[in-house]
XYZ file of C-alpha atoms in Angstrom:
677
model
C 177.374 60.391 174.066
C 176.902 60.305 170.283
C 179.761 57.812 169.914
C 177.607 55.043 171.411
C 175.004 55.470 168.620
C 175.168 53.658 165.302
C 175.752 55.714 162.173
C 172.083 56.312 161.062
C 171.081 57.079 164.683
C 173.896 59.622 164.924
C 172.899 61.202 161.613
C 169.270 61.502 162.792
C 170.334 63.203 166.042
C 172.578 65.756 164.317
C 170.361 66.601 161.329
C 168.874 70.104 161.762
C 168.681 71.427 158.191
C 164.911 71.014 157.854
C 162.111 68.471 158.292
C 163.290 64.936 159.087
C 161.500 61.592 158.960
C 163.208 58.789 160.895
C 161.884 55.398 159.782
C 162.534 53.377 162.904
C 161.992 49.629 162.631
C 160.852 47.633 165.689
C 163.508 47.558 168.430
C 165.828 49.940 166.566
C 166.287 52.432 169.426
C 163.891 55.195 168.377
C 163.295 56.522 171.915
C 167.043 56.806 172.281
C 167.257 58.884 169.097
C 164.536 61.248 170.353
C 166.069 61.702 173.818
C 169.620 62.121 172.451
C 168.295 64.658 169.957
C 166.643 66.695 172.748
C 170.003 66.733 174.547
C 171.800 67.700 171.286
C 169.321 70.536 170.572
C 169.981 72.037 174.017
C 173.727 71.365 174.347
C 174.948 71.836 170.790
C 172.297 73.659 168.760
C 171.570 76.440 171.249
C 167.853 75.755 171.778
C 166.271 76.759 175.079
C 164.506 73.730 176.697
C 161.189 75.626 176.706
C 161.325 75.942 172.883
C 161.285 72.156 172.429
C 158.297 69.798 172.533
C 158.463 66.001 172.280
C 155.010 64.574 171.573
C 153.881 60.971 171.892
C 150.645 58.991 172.357
C 150.573 57.619 175.916
C 151.424 58.918 179.363
C 153.716 55.913 179.809
C 155.776 56.743 176.699
C 155.964 60.426 177.712
C 157.075 59.487 181.234
C 159.759 57.121 179.965
C 161.051 59.809 177.610
C 161.094 62.434 180.374
C 163.052 60.073 182.673
C 165.593 59.266 179.963
C 166.139 62.953 179.131
C 166.616 63.752 182.848
C 169.304 61.041 183.109
C 171.057 62.276 179.960
C 171.008 65.897 181.104
C 171.908 65.283 184.738
C 173.289 68.434 186.339
C 171.897 70.632 183.543
C 168.637 72.570 183.543
C 165.802 71.256 181.377
C 163.250 73.584 182.950
C 160.374 74.332 180.608
C 160.967 71.315 178.309
C 157.631 69.904 177.076
C 157.464 66.097 176.941
C 153.812 65.246 176.598
C 151.018 63.453 174.727
C 149.115 64.984 171.813
C 145.999 65.252 173.964
C 147.802 66.833 176.935
C 149.365 69.411 174.626
C 145.931 70.123 173.138
C 144.558 70.502 176.663
C 147.288 72.992 177.547
C 146.541 75.043 174.428
C 142.800 75.040 175.095
C 143.290 75.947 178.741
C 145.395 78.948 177.724
C 143.239 80.099 174.795
C 139.793 78.953 176.001
C 138.163 82.392 175.794
C 138.978 82.722 172.065
C 136.754 79.682 171.392
C 134.002 80.754 173.801
C 134.986 78.328 176.578
C 135.927 79.084 180.156
C 139.281 77.653 181.381
C 137.367 75.297 183.707
C 135.807 73.342 180.828
C 135.165 69.660 181.536
C 136.555 66.715 179.588
C 133.899 64.070 178.963
C 134.863 60.413 178.717
C 133.405 57.869 176.290
C 130.589 56.841 178.649
C 129.482 60.485 179.138
C 129.495 60.972 175.344
C 127.566 57.719 174.936
C 124.842 58.978 177.341
C 124.519 62.267 175.435
C 124.180 60.428 172.105
C 121.612 58.081 173.734
C 119.573 61.076 174.986
C 119.621 62.710 171.542
C 118.611 59.523 169.730
C 116.173 58.539 172.525
C 117.040 54.858 172.101
C 118.674 52.024 174.034
C 119.920 50.255 170.876
C 123.573 49.898 171.916
C 124.790 48.911 168.472
C 123.230 51.976 166.847
C 124.569 54.219 169.622
C 128.112 52.846 169.285
C 128.018 53.205 165.489
C 126.860 56.826 165.811
C 129.483 57.598 168.473
C 132.191 55.993 166.313
C 131.023 57.968 163.249
C 131.142 61.290 165.156
C 134.642 60.462 166.414
C 135.718 59.595 162.854
C 134.393 62.929 161.555
C 136.243 64.849 164.250
C 139.511 62.977 163.617
C 139.298 63.733 159.912
C 138.466 67.373 160.711
C 134.914 67.391 159.367
C 132.440 69.702 161.120
C 128.677 68.956 161.511
C 127.684 71.046 158.449
C 130.247 69.290 156.224
C 129.140 65.909 157.605
C 125.517 66.731 156.703
C 126.477 67.919 153.196
C 128.580 64.817 152.386
C 126.373 62.129 153.994
C 125.228 59.679 151.328
C 123.297 57.028 153.266
C 120.295 57.597 155.536
C 122.196 56.275 158.556
C 125.125 58.660 157.986
C 122.690 61.520 157.408
C 120.972 60.746 160.735
C 124.384 60.559 162.450
C 125.268 63.995 161.009
C 122.146 65.476 162.645
C 123.086 63.837 165.947
C 126.623 65.249 165.549
C 125.187 68.789 165.294
C 123.043 68.389 168.436
C 125.870 66.581 170.238
C 128.249 69.525 169.650
C 125.603 72.008 170.811
C 125.102 69.958 173.998
C 128.845 69.876 174.695
C 129.063 73.633 174.243
C 126.140 74.125 176.645
C 127.903 71.943 179.223
C 131.133 73.906 178.657
C 132.654 70.484 177.951
C 134.895 68.893 175.336
C 135.377 65.243 174.435
C 138.622 63.384 173.810
C 138.667 64.130 170.052
C 138.059 67.857 170.680
C 141.405 68.127 172.468
C 143.056 67.956 169.027
C 140.277 69.306 166.801
C 139.627 72.514 168.769
C 143.289 73.694 168.820
C 143.360 73.230 165.015
C 140.151 75.296 164.710
C 141.639 77.862 167.074
C 144.788 78.231 164.942
C 142.745 78.456 161.726
C 140.605 81.247 163.134
C 143.163 83.180 165.210
C 146.512 83.803 163.546
C 147.866 85.618 166.632
C 147.342 82.482 168.751
C 149.076 80.358 166.088
C 152.050 82.756 165.910
C 152.341 82.726 169.688
C 152.503 78.892 169.839
C 154.862 78.699 166.856
C 157.235 81.062 168.694
C 156.818 79.117 171.936
C 157.512 75.663 170.413
C 160.321 76.073 167.909
C 161.343 72.432 167.502
C 158.950 69.462 167.547
C 159.821 65.786 167.910
C 156.872 63.490 167.146
C 156.975 59.832 168.204
C 154.902 56.968 166.648
C 154.159 59.191 163.660
C 152.360 56.401 161.785
C 149.625 56.531 164.458
C 148.652 60.166 163.791
C 145.216 60.942 162.368
C 144.338 63.755 159.936
C 143.696 66.206 162.778
C 146.991 65.492 164.565
C 148.889 65.823 161.289
C 147.230 69.202 160.695
C 148.211 70.355 164.198
C 151.879 69.366 163.674
C 151.906 71.068 160.267
C 150.464 74.292 161.679
C 152.853 74.387 164.639
C 155.969 73.808 162.522
C 154.799 76.269 159.831
C 157.014 76.975 156.835
C 160.198 76.365 158.860
C 159.402 72.693 159.188
C 161.732 72.348 162.168
C 160.680 68.889 163.287
C 161.737 65.261 163.554
C 158.967 62.702 162.971
C 159.787 59.156 164.067
C 157.623 56.315 162.806
C 157.356 52.903 161.187
C 154.861 52.210 158.399
C 155.148 48.468 159.204
C 153.669 49.073 162.670
C 150.640 51.130 161.598
C 147.878 49.152 163.355
C 145.397 51.825 164.391
C 143.559 52.507 161.120
C 140.285 51.440 162.793
C 140.501 54.401 165.157
C 141.351 57.051 162.579
C 145.166 56.783 162.356
C 146.306 57.238 158.783
C 149.557 55.649 157.615
C 149.184 57.894 154.524
C 150.406 60.754 156.758
C 153.931 59.372 156.181
C 153.488 59.681 152.414
C 151.843 63.082 152.877
C 154.993 64.335 154.621
C 157.035 63.693 151.483
C 154.521 65.750 149.466
C 153.982 68.600 151.943
C 157.674 69.083 152.758
C 159.739 68.953 149.567
C 162.984 69.191 151.557
C 162.083 66.210 153.804
C 165.111 64.082 154.681
C 164.470 60.365 155.346
C 166.801 58.287 157.567
C 166.180 54.568 158.161
C 167.012 52.722 161.392
C 167.261 49.044 160.463
C 169.537 47.565 163.133
C 167.393 45.809 165.730
C 168.702 45.576 169.316
C 165.928 43.307 170.592
C 165.495 40.052 168.683
C 167.419 37.103 167.282
C 168.111 36.726 163.548
C 165.412 34.034 163.123
C 162.693 36.197 164.668
C 163.658 39.128 162.435
C 163.817 36.937 159.326
C 160.263 35.807 160.090
C 159.098 39.416 160.636
C 160.774 40.635 157.421
C 159.356 37.801 155.325
C 155.774 38.241 156.582
C 155.725 42.034 156.130
C 157.301 41.759 152.662
C 153.838 40.627 151.472
C 152.508 44.164 152.052
C 153.045 46.934 149.496
C 155.828 49.147 150.880
C 155.817 52.887 151.409
C 159.553 52.798 152.182
C 161.791 49.771 151.673
C 163.583 48.612 154.835
C 164.842 45.376 156.365
C 165.561 44.723 160.016
C 168.826 42.996 160.917
C 170.492 42.026 164.182
C 173.829 40.766 165.463
C 172.253 38.979 168.471
C 172.808 35.477 167.031
C 170.594 33.074 165.075
C 168.451 32.002 168.041
C 165.918 29.189 168.536
C 163.599 27.879 165.841
C 160.127 29.426 165.852
C 157.608 26.848 167.056
C 154.201 26.635 165.368
C 151.726 24.332 167.148
C 148.249 23.155 166.217
C 145.895 22.359 169.131
C 142.633 20.412 169.073
C 140.670 23.173 170.895
C 141.158 26.476 172.713
C 141.336 24.617 176.057
C 144.087 22.323 174.805
C 145.868 25.353 173.270
C 145.866 27.078 176.676
C 147.063 23.902 178.452
C 149.856 23.426 175.925
C 150.998 27.074 176.214
C 151.121 26.937 180.027
C 152.926 23.591 180.046
C 155.584 24.957 177.669
C 155.852 28.175 179.650
C 156.391 26.425 182.977
C 158.825 23.885 181.511
C 160.804 26.692 179.852
C 160.827 28.764 183.044
C 162.031 25.782 185.087
C 164.719 24.875 182.550
C 166.053 28.419 182.044
C 165.530 29.834 185.565
C 163.631 32.819 184.141
C 160.968 35.019 185.769
C 157.247 35.122 185.025
C 157.596 38.675 183.655
C 159.833 37.328 180.867
C 156.739 35.753 179.246
C 153.829 37.242 177.310
C 150.722 35.605 175.860
C 149.473 37.792 173.002
C 146.158 37.534 171.156
C 144.017 39.424 168.629
C 140.897 40.010 170.759
C 140.135 40.384 174.482
C 137.695 37.434 174.442
C 140.651 35.068 173.865
C 142.062 35.833 177.315
C 139.296 34.111 179.326
C 140.478 30.499 178.912
C 144.095 31.507 179.728
C 143.021 33.483 182.793
C 141.059 30.522 184.200
C 144.011 28.193 183.763
C 146.576 30.646 185.169
C 144.398 31.181 188.243
C 143.878 27.456 188.795
C 147.653 26.871 188.581
C 148.344 29.896 190.839
C 150.537 31.572 188.209
C 150.615 35.374 188.666
C 149.527 37.380 185.629
C 148.587 40.914 184.596
C 146.178 41.729 181.828
C 146.312 44.688 179.455
C 143.184 46.258 178.122
C 141.229 45.220 181.252
C 139.229 47.688 183.326
C 141.177 50.856 183.977
C 141.468 52.086 187.567
C 139.630 55.232 186.438
C 136.692 53.220 185.074
C 135.803 51.863 188.504
C 132.438 53.185 189.742
C 133.839 54.541 193.027
C 136.529 56.550 191.206
C 133.992 57.895 188.702
C 131.755 58.949 191.640
C 134.527 61.089 193.099
C 135.607 62.446 189.734
C 132.026 63.664 189.133
C 132.372 65.919 192.221
C 135.759 67.147 191.018
C 134.372 67.929 187.577
C 131.465 69.822 189.078
C 133.737 71.823 191.376
C 135.809 72.756 188.311
C 132.835 73.506 186.045
C 129.288 73.746 187.434
C 127.858 73.675 183.871
C 128.949 70.030 183.480
C 125.491 68.408 183.520
C 126.592 64.714 183.385
C 128.798 65.336 186.442
C 125.952 67.222 188.184
C 123.534 64.273 187.846
C 126.039 61.724 189.164
C 127.249 63.857 192.080
C 123.714 64.914 193.063
C 122.540 61.309 193.330
C 125.638 59.477 194.687
C 125.286 59.078 197.638
C 121.555 59.960 197.710
C 120.822 63.445 199.085
C 117.033 63.642 198.881
C 117.239 64.830 195.259
C 114.863 62.470 193.475
C 114.176 61.710 189.830
C 111.114 63.980 189.693
C 113.156 66.969 190.909
C 115.901 66.207 188.385
C 113.367 65.776 185.592
C 111.781 69.161 186.297
C 115.193 70.746 186.643
C 116.219 69.243 183.289
C 113.061 70.498 181.551
C 113.531 74.022 182.929
C 117.268 74.058 182.078
C 116.752 72.953 178.480
C 113.798 75.333 177.923
C 115.918 78.264 179.153
C 119.186 77.034 177.588
C 121.155 76.879 180.833
C 122.924 74.266 182.929
C 121.159 72.245 185.658
C 123.268 73.997 188.295
C 122.283 77.483 187.093
C 118.612 76.464 186.775
C 118.498 75.430 190.453
C 119.004 79.082 191.474
C 116.283 80.468 189.163
C 113.295 82.000 190.975
C 110.775 80.674 188.412
C 112.075 77.127 188.727
C 112.153 77.282 192.538
C 108.455 78.158 192.669
C 107.656 74.940 190.734
C 108.871 72.425 193.327
C 108.145 71.609 196.959
C 110.115 73.321 199.735
C 111.765 70.069 200.991
C 112.972 69.150 197.491
C 114.228 72.691 196.934
C 116.058 72.713 200.262
C 117.897 69.461 199.441
C 118.782 70.704 195.960
C 120.065 74.083 197.166
C 122.047 72.507 200.020
C 123.888 70.420 197.442
C 124.521 73.355 195.054
C 125.681 75.674 197.851
C 128.037 72.975 199.122
C 129.568 72.750 195.634
C 129.971 76.566 195.645
C 131.789 76.337 198.983
C 134.134 73.680 197.599
C 134.821 75.830 194.520
C 136.113 78.624 196.735
C 138.316 76.209 198.681
C 139.570 74.421 195.530
C 141.544 77.495 194.457
C 143.225 78.277 197.776
C 143.424 75.075 199.890
C 145.647 72.022 199.262
C 143.880 69.471 197.059
C 144.296 66.623 199.578
C 142.624 68.594 202.363
C 139.596 69.551 200.226
C 139.181 65.949 199.034
C 139.303 64.434 202.516
C 136.718 66.949 203.772
C 134.499 66.086 200.796
C 134.597 62.361 201.634
C 133.650 63.083 205.255
C 130.794 65.438 204.357
C 129.123 63.114 201.828
C 129.825 60.109 204.136
C 131.136 58.121 201.203
C 132.657 55.308 203.290
C 129.331 54.632 205.045
C 127.553 54.757 201.679
C 129.895 52.040 200.294
C 129.385 49.761 203.290
C 125.588 50.206 203.055
C 125.513 49.484 199.331
C 128.008 46.589 199.117
C 129.017 43.423 200.933
C 131.787 44.201 203.412
C 134.631 42.700 201.348
C 133.624 44.584 198.169
C 133.113 47.795 200.179
C 136.559 47.391 201.755
C 138.188 46.978 198.354
C 136.342 50.013 196.930
C 137.203 52.175 199.923
C 140.873 51.149 199.555
C 140.711 52.310 195.899
C 139.226 55.637 197.013
C 141.990 56.191 199.575
C 144.647 55.238 197.035
C 143.125 57.684 194.537
C 142.993 60.527 197.091
C 146.597 59.812 198.161
C 147.737 59.796 194.550
C 145.922 63.078 193.786
C 147.301 64.711 196.944
C 150.820 63.806 195.828
C 150.134 65.083 192.281
C 148.885 68.336 193.788
C 152.190 68.769 195.588
C 154.451 67.687 192.683
C 155.780 70.093 190.094
C 153.737 70.246 186.926
C 154.404 68.884 183.476
C 154.272 71.157 180.386
C 157.283 73.020 181.755
C 155.137 75.404 183.816
C 157.295 77.558 186.035
C 155.408 77.100 189.292
C 155.063 74.015 191.438
C 151.920 72.135 192.374
C 148.493 71.947 190.746
C 145.220 73.275 192.083
C 142.121 71.104 192.078
C 140.920 72.417 188.698
C 144.148 71.430 186.914
C 144.181 68.072 188.702
C 140.607 67.394 187.569
C 141.405 68.054 183.903
C 144.542 65.943 184.242
C 142.562 63.023 185.763
C 139.871 63.219 183.055
C 142.583 63.032 180.419
C 144.656 60.306 182.085
C 141.636 58.073 182.471
C 141.272 58.161 178.687
C 144.919 57.782 177.784
C 145.641 54.887 180.175
C 146.095 54.026 183.853
C 148.445 55.350 186.499
C 152.155 54.771 186.983
C 152.808 51.268 188.259
C 155.920 49.108 188.566
C 156.113 45.836 186.643
C 155.175 42.915 188.925
C 156.743 39.487 188.350
C 153.805 38.126 186.387
C 153.007 36.665 182.977
C 151.645 39.394 180.696
C 148.352 38.733 178.924
C 147.747 41.335 176.256
C 146.048 42.120 172.987
C 148.458 42.740 170.124
C 147.315 46.364 169.974
C 148.118 46.946 173.657
C 151.501 45.163 173.345
C 152.895 47.571 170.735
C 156.033 49.257 172.068
C 156.680 46.468 174.617
C 159.186 43.608 174.487
C 159.397 40.216 176.206
C 162.016 37.498 176.383
C 159.549 34.826 175.309
C 156.310 35.335 173.400
C 153.340 33.019 172.862
C 151.249 34.287 169.953
C 147.921 32.430 170.246
C 144.811 31.912 168.113
C 146.648 32.605 164.850
C 143.775 31.433 162.642
C 141.819 32.676 159.660
C 138.924 34.693 161.086
C 140.875 35.757 164.172
C 144.191 36.994 162.740
C 143.363 38.171 160.100
C 140.035 39.172 161.644
C 136.812 37.941 160.057
C 135.613 41.502 159.306
C 138.907 42.336 157.549
C 138.643 39.191 155.412
C 135.050 40.101 154.430
C 136.044 43.689 153.587
C 139.237 42.691 151.732
C 137.659 42.449 148.272
C 136.676 46.128 148.443
C 139.549 47.292 150.652
C 142.791 45.221 150.550
C 144.369 47.588 153.102
C 142.285 45.846 155.803
C 144.313 42.618 155.414
C 147.520 44.676 155.207
C 146.768 46.173 158.638
C 146.146 42.661 160.048
C 149.517 41.567 158.603
C 151.161 44.529 160.355
C 149.522 43.306 163.563
C 151.164 39.886 163.023
C 154.476 41.716 162.425
C 154.044 43.627 165.697
C 153.384 40.327 167.503
C 156.496 38.644 166.061
C 158.768 41.612 166.838
C 157.764 41.725 170.540
C 159.896 38.579 171.066
C 163.550 38.810 172.057
C 164.672 35.167 172.348
C 161.862 32.736 171.575
C 158.568 32.778 169.716
C 155.761 30.202 169.938
C 152.822 30.529 167.554
C 149.678 28.426 168.026
C 146.320 27.846 166.315
C 143.290 25.651 166.980
C 141.773 23.047 164.677
C 138.364 23.544 166.314
C 136.945 26.475 168.254
C 133.612 27.270 169.865
C 131.767 30.110 168.131
C 128.308 31.196 169.290
C 127.978 27.944 171.240
C 128.875 25.704 168.278
C 132.120 23.904 167.483
C 133.595 25.096 164.200
C 136.550 23.851 162.198
C 139.415 26.372 161.907
C 142.246 26.925 159.478
C 145.730 28.210 160.282
C 146.204 31.893 159.445
C 147.599 32.727 156.002
C 150.395 34.541 157.888
C 151.741 31.199 159.177
C 152.397 30.050 155.595
C 154.297 33.317 154.997
C 156.936 32.432 157.662
C 160.354 31.264 156.371
C 160.162 27.432 156.384
C 163.809 27.000 157.403
C 163.222 28.919 160.656
C 160.027 27.135 161.732
C 159.285 23.838 163.441
C 155.653 22.610 163.272
C 153.934 20.541 165.985
C 150.596 18.762 165.897
C 150.073 19.887 162.334
C 148.389 17.282 160.091
C 150.615 18.404 157.205
C 153.682 17.578 159.241
C 155.289 14.283 160.248
C 153.529 13.379 163.558
C 156.460 11.182 164.634
C 158.813 14.190 164.643
C 156.492 16.118 166.977
C 156.171 13.089 169.291
C 159.943 12.557 169.423
C 160.564 16.253 170.183
C 158.026 16.139 173.040
C 159.629 12.959 174.483
C 163.156 14.401 174.431
C 161.906 17.647 176.071
C 160.275 15.687 178.916
C 163.398 13.540 179.323
C 165.500 16.721 179.767
C 163.144 18.058 182.425
C 163.122 14.716 184.300
C 166.936 14.660 184.252
C 167.024 18.186 185.711
C 164.504 17.253 188.406
C 166.590 14.228 189.374
C 169.675 16.441 189.703
C 167.926 18.879 192.036
C 166.525 16.095 194.275
């Protein structure tokens, strides 16, 4: 197997003498190196599969890795091998060691909207901007491993000081709910290992070799977790690319790559520079643009896939004419080259840029999929059901209690809930526990109490069944009892209700199947009970959607969401000053030049998604806040190698050349049409 790898890939697979950093340029076969190394560790180096963990960032990447390892190791046992995301691994650790941190194993995982509501309750405001800022600040503190007391001590401005107080109350609320948020799934295991050496030793023995994918995307907390797990042995392979570090805004720290060289003096660095994806011209453009950033490690992508087409840079009069031009080129290219819709991607900096393309694609009946749209798990009907699941798993989960108790309505009104809430917070207990308190029961009317207790006792009944009965059976009975289908048809128009009910059935079917499948994390037994499924669903909804095949459709995607993907033909749109680089990054650049550097890496990611052709476009005028504004081409366009670029509609270019090119293109298409008729 190793013979089919190039020399640096082979060296990376076989190197086991200490910590290893593989600098893997875009399209250089990094997943292959990780999967081949897993196979090598088991076959040649004598590791047991259950001593190895490969960690990545999304379910999709973990799934792809798992599938590739299974194909490589066909006929051999890989039982117990851990191929998972950082957050899933954190969840597994917390589930196992919950009691050491004062949690029960059935803790709930709150999503961003639950966290948002808690922050809103603490601040007692509806100012969305303030709430988002506070939520973002708390997340930032957690990712950089700062606890509420440290946050309070280091806060310099009034706003940060106020946020630190909210952080303290927010953490207390989570603890009371026996709940954790997304950031806690990494932060709490690190706290656990700092406080309990026996737990750390146990996990170090369990996971003896770590392979970490997309290392440049790790934050301070994730880096700390990797460092603790690998201990002094440093038996790990980190794979990353400093040129593709585009998540600084959410706490990822490209400095973690530099930190590795300081923390592990014996660190070996291997560079993968041969690209198996793109033509020479596309790579020359990528190399030349990224060369304008200061480099952590010097590397240059190269390819033997031929020179390829010139990169086209087009200027459009407006965003509407940009969209029309892109779709005309796309359809002409598809007709001429007999390609599929899925060979094309339209990539942009921000979600708002998709609207004009979506309208046009729909009007021309061109199939498309959109990344970064509403996740399946964000749909109201799915969240309704998940609230019941969360409550069955953990009755102290107050956000889940409120949603489940009121959807569909069960005679539990706002006044009852208000009184219940007051009693629960005065006595420091959950809403569920408060409902059974004698003193509370004497405060409300008998009808209200009856409705409330009926609901709580029904949840108790489901809890008993959740442990012993198949998940699918319990879920179907739940839907019947709460009459969810009838509720949808009463609340919605029939077509919307039909679509929502179909989503519910799909969700139940999917969960039933998951309940029957063997588990991830290399657990020895098969199947998951409802508690494990609930934690898995909470986590998946935050990591990304479910498994789905690729339909034959044009891909619309933000540059962030497109990282890791590749397409035959890429249209990179809206490449203007103020969009890419983003206006906020330009404004912050005088104080923090790294903001523009991250935007340049985003441009690099966009360029390197393309295999065969790349079209870049910008608008001369664009509507902003209802007014037409003049735009300038992005500084990154001027950084492209002039010999590899052809400009169209650019005032600095010869307009006759553009016109002639357009005429000859149309003549070719007409000739082809005549042939087929």
